[in-house]
Tab-separated table of C-alpha atoms and ligand atoms in Angstrom:
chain	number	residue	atom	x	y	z
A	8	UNK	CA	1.465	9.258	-10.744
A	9	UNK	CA	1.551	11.690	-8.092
A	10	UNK	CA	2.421	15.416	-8.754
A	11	UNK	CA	6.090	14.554	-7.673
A	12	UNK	CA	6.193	11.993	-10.136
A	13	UNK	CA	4.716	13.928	-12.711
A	14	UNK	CA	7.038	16.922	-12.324
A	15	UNK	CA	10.178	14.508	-12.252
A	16	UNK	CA	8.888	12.955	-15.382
A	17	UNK	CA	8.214	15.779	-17.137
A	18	UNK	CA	11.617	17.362	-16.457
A	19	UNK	CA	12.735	14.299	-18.026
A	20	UNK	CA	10.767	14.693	-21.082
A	21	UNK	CA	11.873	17.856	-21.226
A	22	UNK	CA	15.655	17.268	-20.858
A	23	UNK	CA	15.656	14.393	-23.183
A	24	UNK	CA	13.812	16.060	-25.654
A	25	UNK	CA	15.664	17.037	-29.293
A	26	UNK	CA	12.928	19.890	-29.868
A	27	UNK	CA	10.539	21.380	-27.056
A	28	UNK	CA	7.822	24.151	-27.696
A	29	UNK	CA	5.018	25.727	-25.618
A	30	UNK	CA	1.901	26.988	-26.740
A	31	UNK	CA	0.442	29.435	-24.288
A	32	UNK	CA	-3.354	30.271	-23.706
A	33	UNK	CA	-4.873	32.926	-21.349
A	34	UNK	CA	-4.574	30.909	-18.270
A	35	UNK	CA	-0.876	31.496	-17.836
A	36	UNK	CA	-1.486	35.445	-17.462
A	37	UNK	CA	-4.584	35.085	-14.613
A	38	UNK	CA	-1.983	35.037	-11.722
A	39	UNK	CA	-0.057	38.260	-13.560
A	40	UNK	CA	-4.237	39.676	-12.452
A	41	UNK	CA	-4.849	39.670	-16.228
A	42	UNK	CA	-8.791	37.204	-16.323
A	43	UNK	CA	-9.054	34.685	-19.122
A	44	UNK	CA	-12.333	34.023	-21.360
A	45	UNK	CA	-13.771	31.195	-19.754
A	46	UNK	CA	-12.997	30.756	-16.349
A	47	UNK	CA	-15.912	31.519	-13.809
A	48	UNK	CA	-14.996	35.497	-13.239
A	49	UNK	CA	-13.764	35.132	-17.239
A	50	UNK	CA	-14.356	38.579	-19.661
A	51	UNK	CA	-17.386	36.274	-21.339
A	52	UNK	CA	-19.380	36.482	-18.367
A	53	UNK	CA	-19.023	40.267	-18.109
A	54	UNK	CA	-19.178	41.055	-22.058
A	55	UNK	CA	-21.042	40.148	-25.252
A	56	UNK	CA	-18.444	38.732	-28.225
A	57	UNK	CA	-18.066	41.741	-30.993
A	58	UNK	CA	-16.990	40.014	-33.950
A	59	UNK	CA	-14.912	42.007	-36.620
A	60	UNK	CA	-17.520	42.340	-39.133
A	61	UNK	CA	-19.652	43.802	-35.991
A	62	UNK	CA	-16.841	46.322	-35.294
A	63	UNK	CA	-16.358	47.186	-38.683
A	64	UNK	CA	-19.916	47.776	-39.504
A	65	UNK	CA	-21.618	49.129	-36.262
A	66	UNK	CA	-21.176	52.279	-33.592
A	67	UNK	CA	-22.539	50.428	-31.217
A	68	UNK	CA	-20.661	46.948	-31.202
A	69	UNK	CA	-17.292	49.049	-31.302
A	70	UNK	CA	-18.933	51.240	-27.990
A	71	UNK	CA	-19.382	47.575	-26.464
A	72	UNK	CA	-15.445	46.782	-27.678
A	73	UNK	CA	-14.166	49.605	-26.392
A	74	UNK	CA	-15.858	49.165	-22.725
A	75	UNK	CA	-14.318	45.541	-22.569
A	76	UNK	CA	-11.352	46.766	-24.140
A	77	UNK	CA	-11.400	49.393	-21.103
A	78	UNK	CA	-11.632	47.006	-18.289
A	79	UNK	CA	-9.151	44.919	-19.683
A	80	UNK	CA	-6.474	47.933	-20.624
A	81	UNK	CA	-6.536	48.776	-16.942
A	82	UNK	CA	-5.362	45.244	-16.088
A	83	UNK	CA	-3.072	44.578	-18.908
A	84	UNK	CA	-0.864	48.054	-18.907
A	85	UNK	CA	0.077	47.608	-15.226
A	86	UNK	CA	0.673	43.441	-15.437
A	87	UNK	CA	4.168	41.715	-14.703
A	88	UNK	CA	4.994	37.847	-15.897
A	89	UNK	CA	4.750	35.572	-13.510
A	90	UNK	CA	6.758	32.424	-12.095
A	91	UNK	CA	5.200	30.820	-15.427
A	92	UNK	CA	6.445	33.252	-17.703
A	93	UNK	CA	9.222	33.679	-15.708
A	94	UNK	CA	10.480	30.177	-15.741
A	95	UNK	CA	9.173	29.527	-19.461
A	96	UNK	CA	11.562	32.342	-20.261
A	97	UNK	CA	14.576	30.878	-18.352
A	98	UNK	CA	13.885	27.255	-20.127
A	99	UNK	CA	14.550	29.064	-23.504
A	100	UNK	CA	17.525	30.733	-22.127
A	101	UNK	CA	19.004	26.683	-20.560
A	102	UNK	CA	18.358	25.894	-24.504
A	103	UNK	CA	15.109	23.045	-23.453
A	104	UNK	CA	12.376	25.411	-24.820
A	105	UNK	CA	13.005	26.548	-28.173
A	106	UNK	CA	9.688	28.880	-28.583
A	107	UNK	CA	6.617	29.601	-27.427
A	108	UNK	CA	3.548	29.689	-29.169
A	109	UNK	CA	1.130	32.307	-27.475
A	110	UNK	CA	-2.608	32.919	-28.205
A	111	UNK	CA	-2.248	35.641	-25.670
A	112	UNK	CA	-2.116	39.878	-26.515
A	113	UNK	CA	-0.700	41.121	-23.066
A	114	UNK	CA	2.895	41.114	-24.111
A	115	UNK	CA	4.158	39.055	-20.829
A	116	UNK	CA	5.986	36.279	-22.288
A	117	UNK	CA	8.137	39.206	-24.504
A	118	UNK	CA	8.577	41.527	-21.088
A	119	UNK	CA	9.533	37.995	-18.794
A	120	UNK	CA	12.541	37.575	-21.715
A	121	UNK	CA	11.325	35.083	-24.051
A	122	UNK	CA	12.969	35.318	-27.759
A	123	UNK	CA	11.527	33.063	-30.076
A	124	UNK	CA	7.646	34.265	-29.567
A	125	UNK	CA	4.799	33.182	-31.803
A	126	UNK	CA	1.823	36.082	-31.562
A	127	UNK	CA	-1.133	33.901	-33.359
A	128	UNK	CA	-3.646	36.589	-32.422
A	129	UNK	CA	-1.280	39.947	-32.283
A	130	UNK	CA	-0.577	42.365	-29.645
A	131	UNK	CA	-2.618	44.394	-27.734
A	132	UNK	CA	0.055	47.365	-27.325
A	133	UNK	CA	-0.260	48.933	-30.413
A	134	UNK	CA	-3.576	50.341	-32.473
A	135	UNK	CA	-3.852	51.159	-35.744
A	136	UNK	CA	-6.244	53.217	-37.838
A	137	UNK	CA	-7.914	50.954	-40.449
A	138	UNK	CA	-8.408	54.140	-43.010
A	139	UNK	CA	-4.745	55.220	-43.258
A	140	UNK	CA	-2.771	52.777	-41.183
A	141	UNK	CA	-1.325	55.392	-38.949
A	142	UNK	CA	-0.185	53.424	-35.228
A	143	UNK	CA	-0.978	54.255	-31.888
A	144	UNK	CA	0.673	52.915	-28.771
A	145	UNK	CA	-2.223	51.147	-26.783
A	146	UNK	CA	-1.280	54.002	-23.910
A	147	UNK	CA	-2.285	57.154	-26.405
A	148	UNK	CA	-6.031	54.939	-26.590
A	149	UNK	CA	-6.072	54.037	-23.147
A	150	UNK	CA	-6.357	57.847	-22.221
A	151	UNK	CA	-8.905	58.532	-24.663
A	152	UNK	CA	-11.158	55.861	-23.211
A	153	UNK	CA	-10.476	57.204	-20.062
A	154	UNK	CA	-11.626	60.897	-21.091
A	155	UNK	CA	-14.792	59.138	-22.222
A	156	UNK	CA	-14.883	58.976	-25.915
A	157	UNK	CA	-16.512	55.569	-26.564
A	158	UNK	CA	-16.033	54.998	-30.338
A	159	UNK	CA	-12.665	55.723	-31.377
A	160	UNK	CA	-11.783	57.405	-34.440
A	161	UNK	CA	-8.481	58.615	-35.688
A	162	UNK	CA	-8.063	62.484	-35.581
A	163	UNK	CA	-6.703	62.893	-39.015
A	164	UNK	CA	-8.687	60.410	-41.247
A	165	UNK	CA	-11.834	60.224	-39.079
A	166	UNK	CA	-11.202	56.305	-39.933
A	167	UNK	CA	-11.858	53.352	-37.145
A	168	UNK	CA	-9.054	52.709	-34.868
A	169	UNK	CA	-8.454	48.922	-33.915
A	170	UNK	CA	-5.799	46.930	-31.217
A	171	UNK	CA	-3.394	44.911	-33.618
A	172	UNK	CA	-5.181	42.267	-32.260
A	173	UNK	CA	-7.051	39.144	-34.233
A	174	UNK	CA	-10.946	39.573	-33.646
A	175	UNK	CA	-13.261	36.592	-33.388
A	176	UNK	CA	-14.444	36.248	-36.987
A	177	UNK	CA	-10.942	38.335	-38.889
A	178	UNK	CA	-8.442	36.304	-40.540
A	179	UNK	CA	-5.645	35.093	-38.401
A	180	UNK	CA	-2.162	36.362	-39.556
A	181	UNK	CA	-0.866	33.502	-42.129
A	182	UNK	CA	2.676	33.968	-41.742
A	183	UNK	CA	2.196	32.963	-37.787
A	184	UNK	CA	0.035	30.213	-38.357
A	185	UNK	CA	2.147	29.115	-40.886
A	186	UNK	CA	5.243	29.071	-38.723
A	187	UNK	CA	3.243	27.769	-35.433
A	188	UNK	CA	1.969	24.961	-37.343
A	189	UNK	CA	5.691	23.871	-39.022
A	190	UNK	CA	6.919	24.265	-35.329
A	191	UNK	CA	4.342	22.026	-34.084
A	192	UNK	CA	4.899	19.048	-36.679
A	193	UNK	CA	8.571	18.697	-35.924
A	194	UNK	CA	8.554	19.075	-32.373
A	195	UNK	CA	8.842	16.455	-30.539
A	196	UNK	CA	7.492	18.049	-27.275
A	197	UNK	CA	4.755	20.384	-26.407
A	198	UNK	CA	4.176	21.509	-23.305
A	199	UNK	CA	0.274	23.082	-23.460
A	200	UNK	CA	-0.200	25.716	-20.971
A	201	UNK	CA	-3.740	27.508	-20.211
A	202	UNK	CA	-5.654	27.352	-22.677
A	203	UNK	CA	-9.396	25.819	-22.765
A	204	UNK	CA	-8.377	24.751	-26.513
A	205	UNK	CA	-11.672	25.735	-27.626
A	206	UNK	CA	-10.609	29.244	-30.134
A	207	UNK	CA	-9.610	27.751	-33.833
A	208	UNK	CA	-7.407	27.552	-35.265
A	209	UNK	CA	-5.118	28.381	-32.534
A	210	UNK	CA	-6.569	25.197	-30.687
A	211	UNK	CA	-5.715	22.671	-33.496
A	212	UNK	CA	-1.575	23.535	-32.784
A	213	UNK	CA	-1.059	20.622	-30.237
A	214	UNK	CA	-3.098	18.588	-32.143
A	215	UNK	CA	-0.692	18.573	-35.101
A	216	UNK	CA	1.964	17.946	-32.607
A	217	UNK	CA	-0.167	14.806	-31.463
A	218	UNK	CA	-1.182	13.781	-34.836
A	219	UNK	CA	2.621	13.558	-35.536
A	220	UNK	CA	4.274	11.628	-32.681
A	221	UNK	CA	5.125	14.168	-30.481
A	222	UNK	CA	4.275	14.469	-26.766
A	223	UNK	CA	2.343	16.809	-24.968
A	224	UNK	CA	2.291	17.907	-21.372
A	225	UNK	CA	-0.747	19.392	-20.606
A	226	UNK	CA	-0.958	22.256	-17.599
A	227	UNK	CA	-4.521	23.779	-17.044
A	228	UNK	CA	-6.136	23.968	-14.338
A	229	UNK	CA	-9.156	22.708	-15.917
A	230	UNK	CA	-10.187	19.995	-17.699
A	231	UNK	CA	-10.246	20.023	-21.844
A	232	UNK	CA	-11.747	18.314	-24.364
A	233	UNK	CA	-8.438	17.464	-25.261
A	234	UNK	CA	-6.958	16.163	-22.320
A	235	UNK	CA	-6.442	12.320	-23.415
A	236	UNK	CA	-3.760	13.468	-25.899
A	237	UNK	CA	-1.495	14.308	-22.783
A	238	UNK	CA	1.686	12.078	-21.481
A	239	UNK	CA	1.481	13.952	-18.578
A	240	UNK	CA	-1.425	16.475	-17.060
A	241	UNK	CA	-1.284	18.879	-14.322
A	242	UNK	CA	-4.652	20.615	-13.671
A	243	UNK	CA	-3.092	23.034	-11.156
A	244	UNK	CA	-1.663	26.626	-11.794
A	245	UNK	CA	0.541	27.514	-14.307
A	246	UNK	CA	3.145	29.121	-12.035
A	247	UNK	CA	3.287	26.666	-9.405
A	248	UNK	CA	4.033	23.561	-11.724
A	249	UNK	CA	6.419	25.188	-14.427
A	250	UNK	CA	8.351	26.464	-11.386
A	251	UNK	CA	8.853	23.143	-9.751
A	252	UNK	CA	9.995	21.516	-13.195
A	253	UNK	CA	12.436	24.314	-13.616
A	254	UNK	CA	13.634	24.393	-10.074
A	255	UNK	CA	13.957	20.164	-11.185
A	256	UNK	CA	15.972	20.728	-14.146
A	257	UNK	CA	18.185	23.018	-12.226
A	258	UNK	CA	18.929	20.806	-9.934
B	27	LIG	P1	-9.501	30.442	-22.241
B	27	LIG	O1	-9.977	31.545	-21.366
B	27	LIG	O2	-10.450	29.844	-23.198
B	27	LIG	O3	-8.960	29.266	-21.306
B	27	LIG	C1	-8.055	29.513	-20.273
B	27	LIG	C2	-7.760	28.194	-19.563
B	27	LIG	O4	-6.724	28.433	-18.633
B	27	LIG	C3	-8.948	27.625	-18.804
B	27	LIG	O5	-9.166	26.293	-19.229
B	27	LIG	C4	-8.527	27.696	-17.334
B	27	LIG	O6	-8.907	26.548	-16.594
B	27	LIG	C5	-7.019	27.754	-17.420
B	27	LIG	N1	-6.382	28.519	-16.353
B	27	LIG	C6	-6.803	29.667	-15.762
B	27	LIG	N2	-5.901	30.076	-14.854
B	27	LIG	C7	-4.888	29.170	-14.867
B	27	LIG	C8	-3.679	29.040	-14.157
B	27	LIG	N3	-3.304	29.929	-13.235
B	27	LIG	N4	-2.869	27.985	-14.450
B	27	LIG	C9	-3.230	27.058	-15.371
B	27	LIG	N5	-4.383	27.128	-16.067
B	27	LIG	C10	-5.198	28.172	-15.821
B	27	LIG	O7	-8.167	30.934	-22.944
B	27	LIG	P2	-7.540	30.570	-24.373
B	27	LIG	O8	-7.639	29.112	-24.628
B	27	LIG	O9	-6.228	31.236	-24.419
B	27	LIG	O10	-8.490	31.259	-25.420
B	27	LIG	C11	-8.909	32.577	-25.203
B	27	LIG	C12	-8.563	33.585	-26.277
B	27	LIG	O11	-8.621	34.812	-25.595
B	27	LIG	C13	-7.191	33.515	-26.848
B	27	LIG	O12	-7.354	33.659	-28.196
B	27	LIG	C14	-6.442	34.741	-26.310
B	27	LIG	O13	-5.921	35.490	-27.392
B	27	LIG	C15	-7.499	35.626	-25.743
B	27	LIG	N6	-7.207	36.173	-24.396
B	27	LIG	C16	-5.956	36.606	-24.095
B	27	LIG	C17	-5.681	37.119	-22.851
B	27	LIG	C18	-4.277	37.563	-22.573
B	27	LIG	O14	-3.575	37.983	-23.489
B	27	LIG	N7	-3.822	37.455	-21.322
B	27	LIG	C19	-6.676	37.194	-21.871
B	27	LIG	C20	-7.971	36.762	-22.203
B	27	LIG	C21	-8.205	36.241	-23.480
């Protein structure tokens, strides 16, 4: 099929479906200027994984955190959604998507007006202090990073302040996972958009939709180990191709 083909049969899918989801990966935020993990200029190249038992347990590994955390802050608090938030957000609105599944932190899909949104790994606007769970917006921590306090501590408690985020190695929030994985098995389309599919559990989402009948269009602009489980694939950018299948439905 060529990409025409593709688009016009996935708008089909789409339309015909009884129950459509997306599950969202990094990749749809890199044209909002926000990098993912694994592409070639990715955070992985630049920065060594802390893991949450690392943060929790060492000065150091939270001073490493906090510089990645840093470099990614000054991306993420100025970002706008995209075309692919954009038009994921308008599909929800036409009634074809009912929700979207995101693996992401930067808060795009909520700000391009998605409703129904999934956070399997949190939110990257809001801190809180682990010793007496008082919040911070991400704003109040930004500054201090940018005053140059490297390990940050909460003023009252002198307890460790973390991003409401899911570290590599914490456990993911159950009531999510829960939810994203019921979504998954009775949907009877996904469509899969940026993501490498290589962070579990997140990654094993489409696969339940798989295992259970339902279709999946895949749009990444690489390749995954995942791929064959696709009706349709698209490895081209997220913004381009969810446009042109919106722009089809519309029309
Ligand atoms: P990943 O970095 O492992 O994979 C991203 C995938 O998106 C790659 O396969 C890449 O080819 C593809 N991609 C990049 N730009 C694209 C585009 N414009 N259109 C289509 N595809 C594109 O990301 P992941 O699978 O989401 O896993 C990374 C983890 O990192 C997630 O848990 C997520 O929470 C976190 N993360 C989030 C953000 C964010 O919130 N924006 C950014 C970086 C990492």
């Amino acid at each position: 099929m060529n990409y025409q083909e593709k688009i016009k049969k996935s708008a089909e899918l789409i339309k015909n479906s009884r129950f459509a989801i997306a599950f969202t990966g990094a990749g749809i935020s890199t044209e909002s200027g926000i990098p993912d993990f694994r592409s070639s200029d990715g955070i992985w190249k630049r920065f060594k994984i802390v893991t949450y038992q690392e943060f929790l347990t060492k000065k150091d590994a939270r001073e490493e955190f906090w510089r990645m955390k840093q470099e990614l802050l000054r991306e993420l608090l100025g970002a706008k959604p995209n075309k692919a938030h954009n038009a994921l957000a308008e599909l929800e609105q036409m009634g074809l998507i009912r929700y979207v599944i995101t693996q992401n932190i930067d808060g795009l899909h909520e700000q391009a007006g998605s409703k129904n949104i999934i956070l399997l790994h949190g939110s990257n606007h809001e801190a809180i202090c682990l010793g007496c769970d008082k919040t911070f917006p991400i704003s109040n921590i930004y500054a201090r990073l940018n005053e140059g306090e490297k390990d940050i501590l909460c003023y009252e408690c002198g307890g460790i302040i973390k991003p409401k985020v899911v570290f590599f190695g914490e456990p993911m929030p159950q009531k999510e996972l829960f939810l994203a994985s019921s979504l998954a098995s009775q949907c009877d389309l996904m469509l899969v958009i940026g993501s490498s599919l290589q962070v579990e559990p997140a990654a094993s989402i489409p696969r339940i939709t798989f295992k259970n009948g339902g279709k999946l269009i895949f749009v990444n602009k690489s390749e995954t180990d995942w791929d064959y489980m696709a009706e349709i694939i698209f490895h081209q950018s997220a913004g381009e191709v969810l446009m042109d299948i919106l722009n089809r439905l519309k029309n």
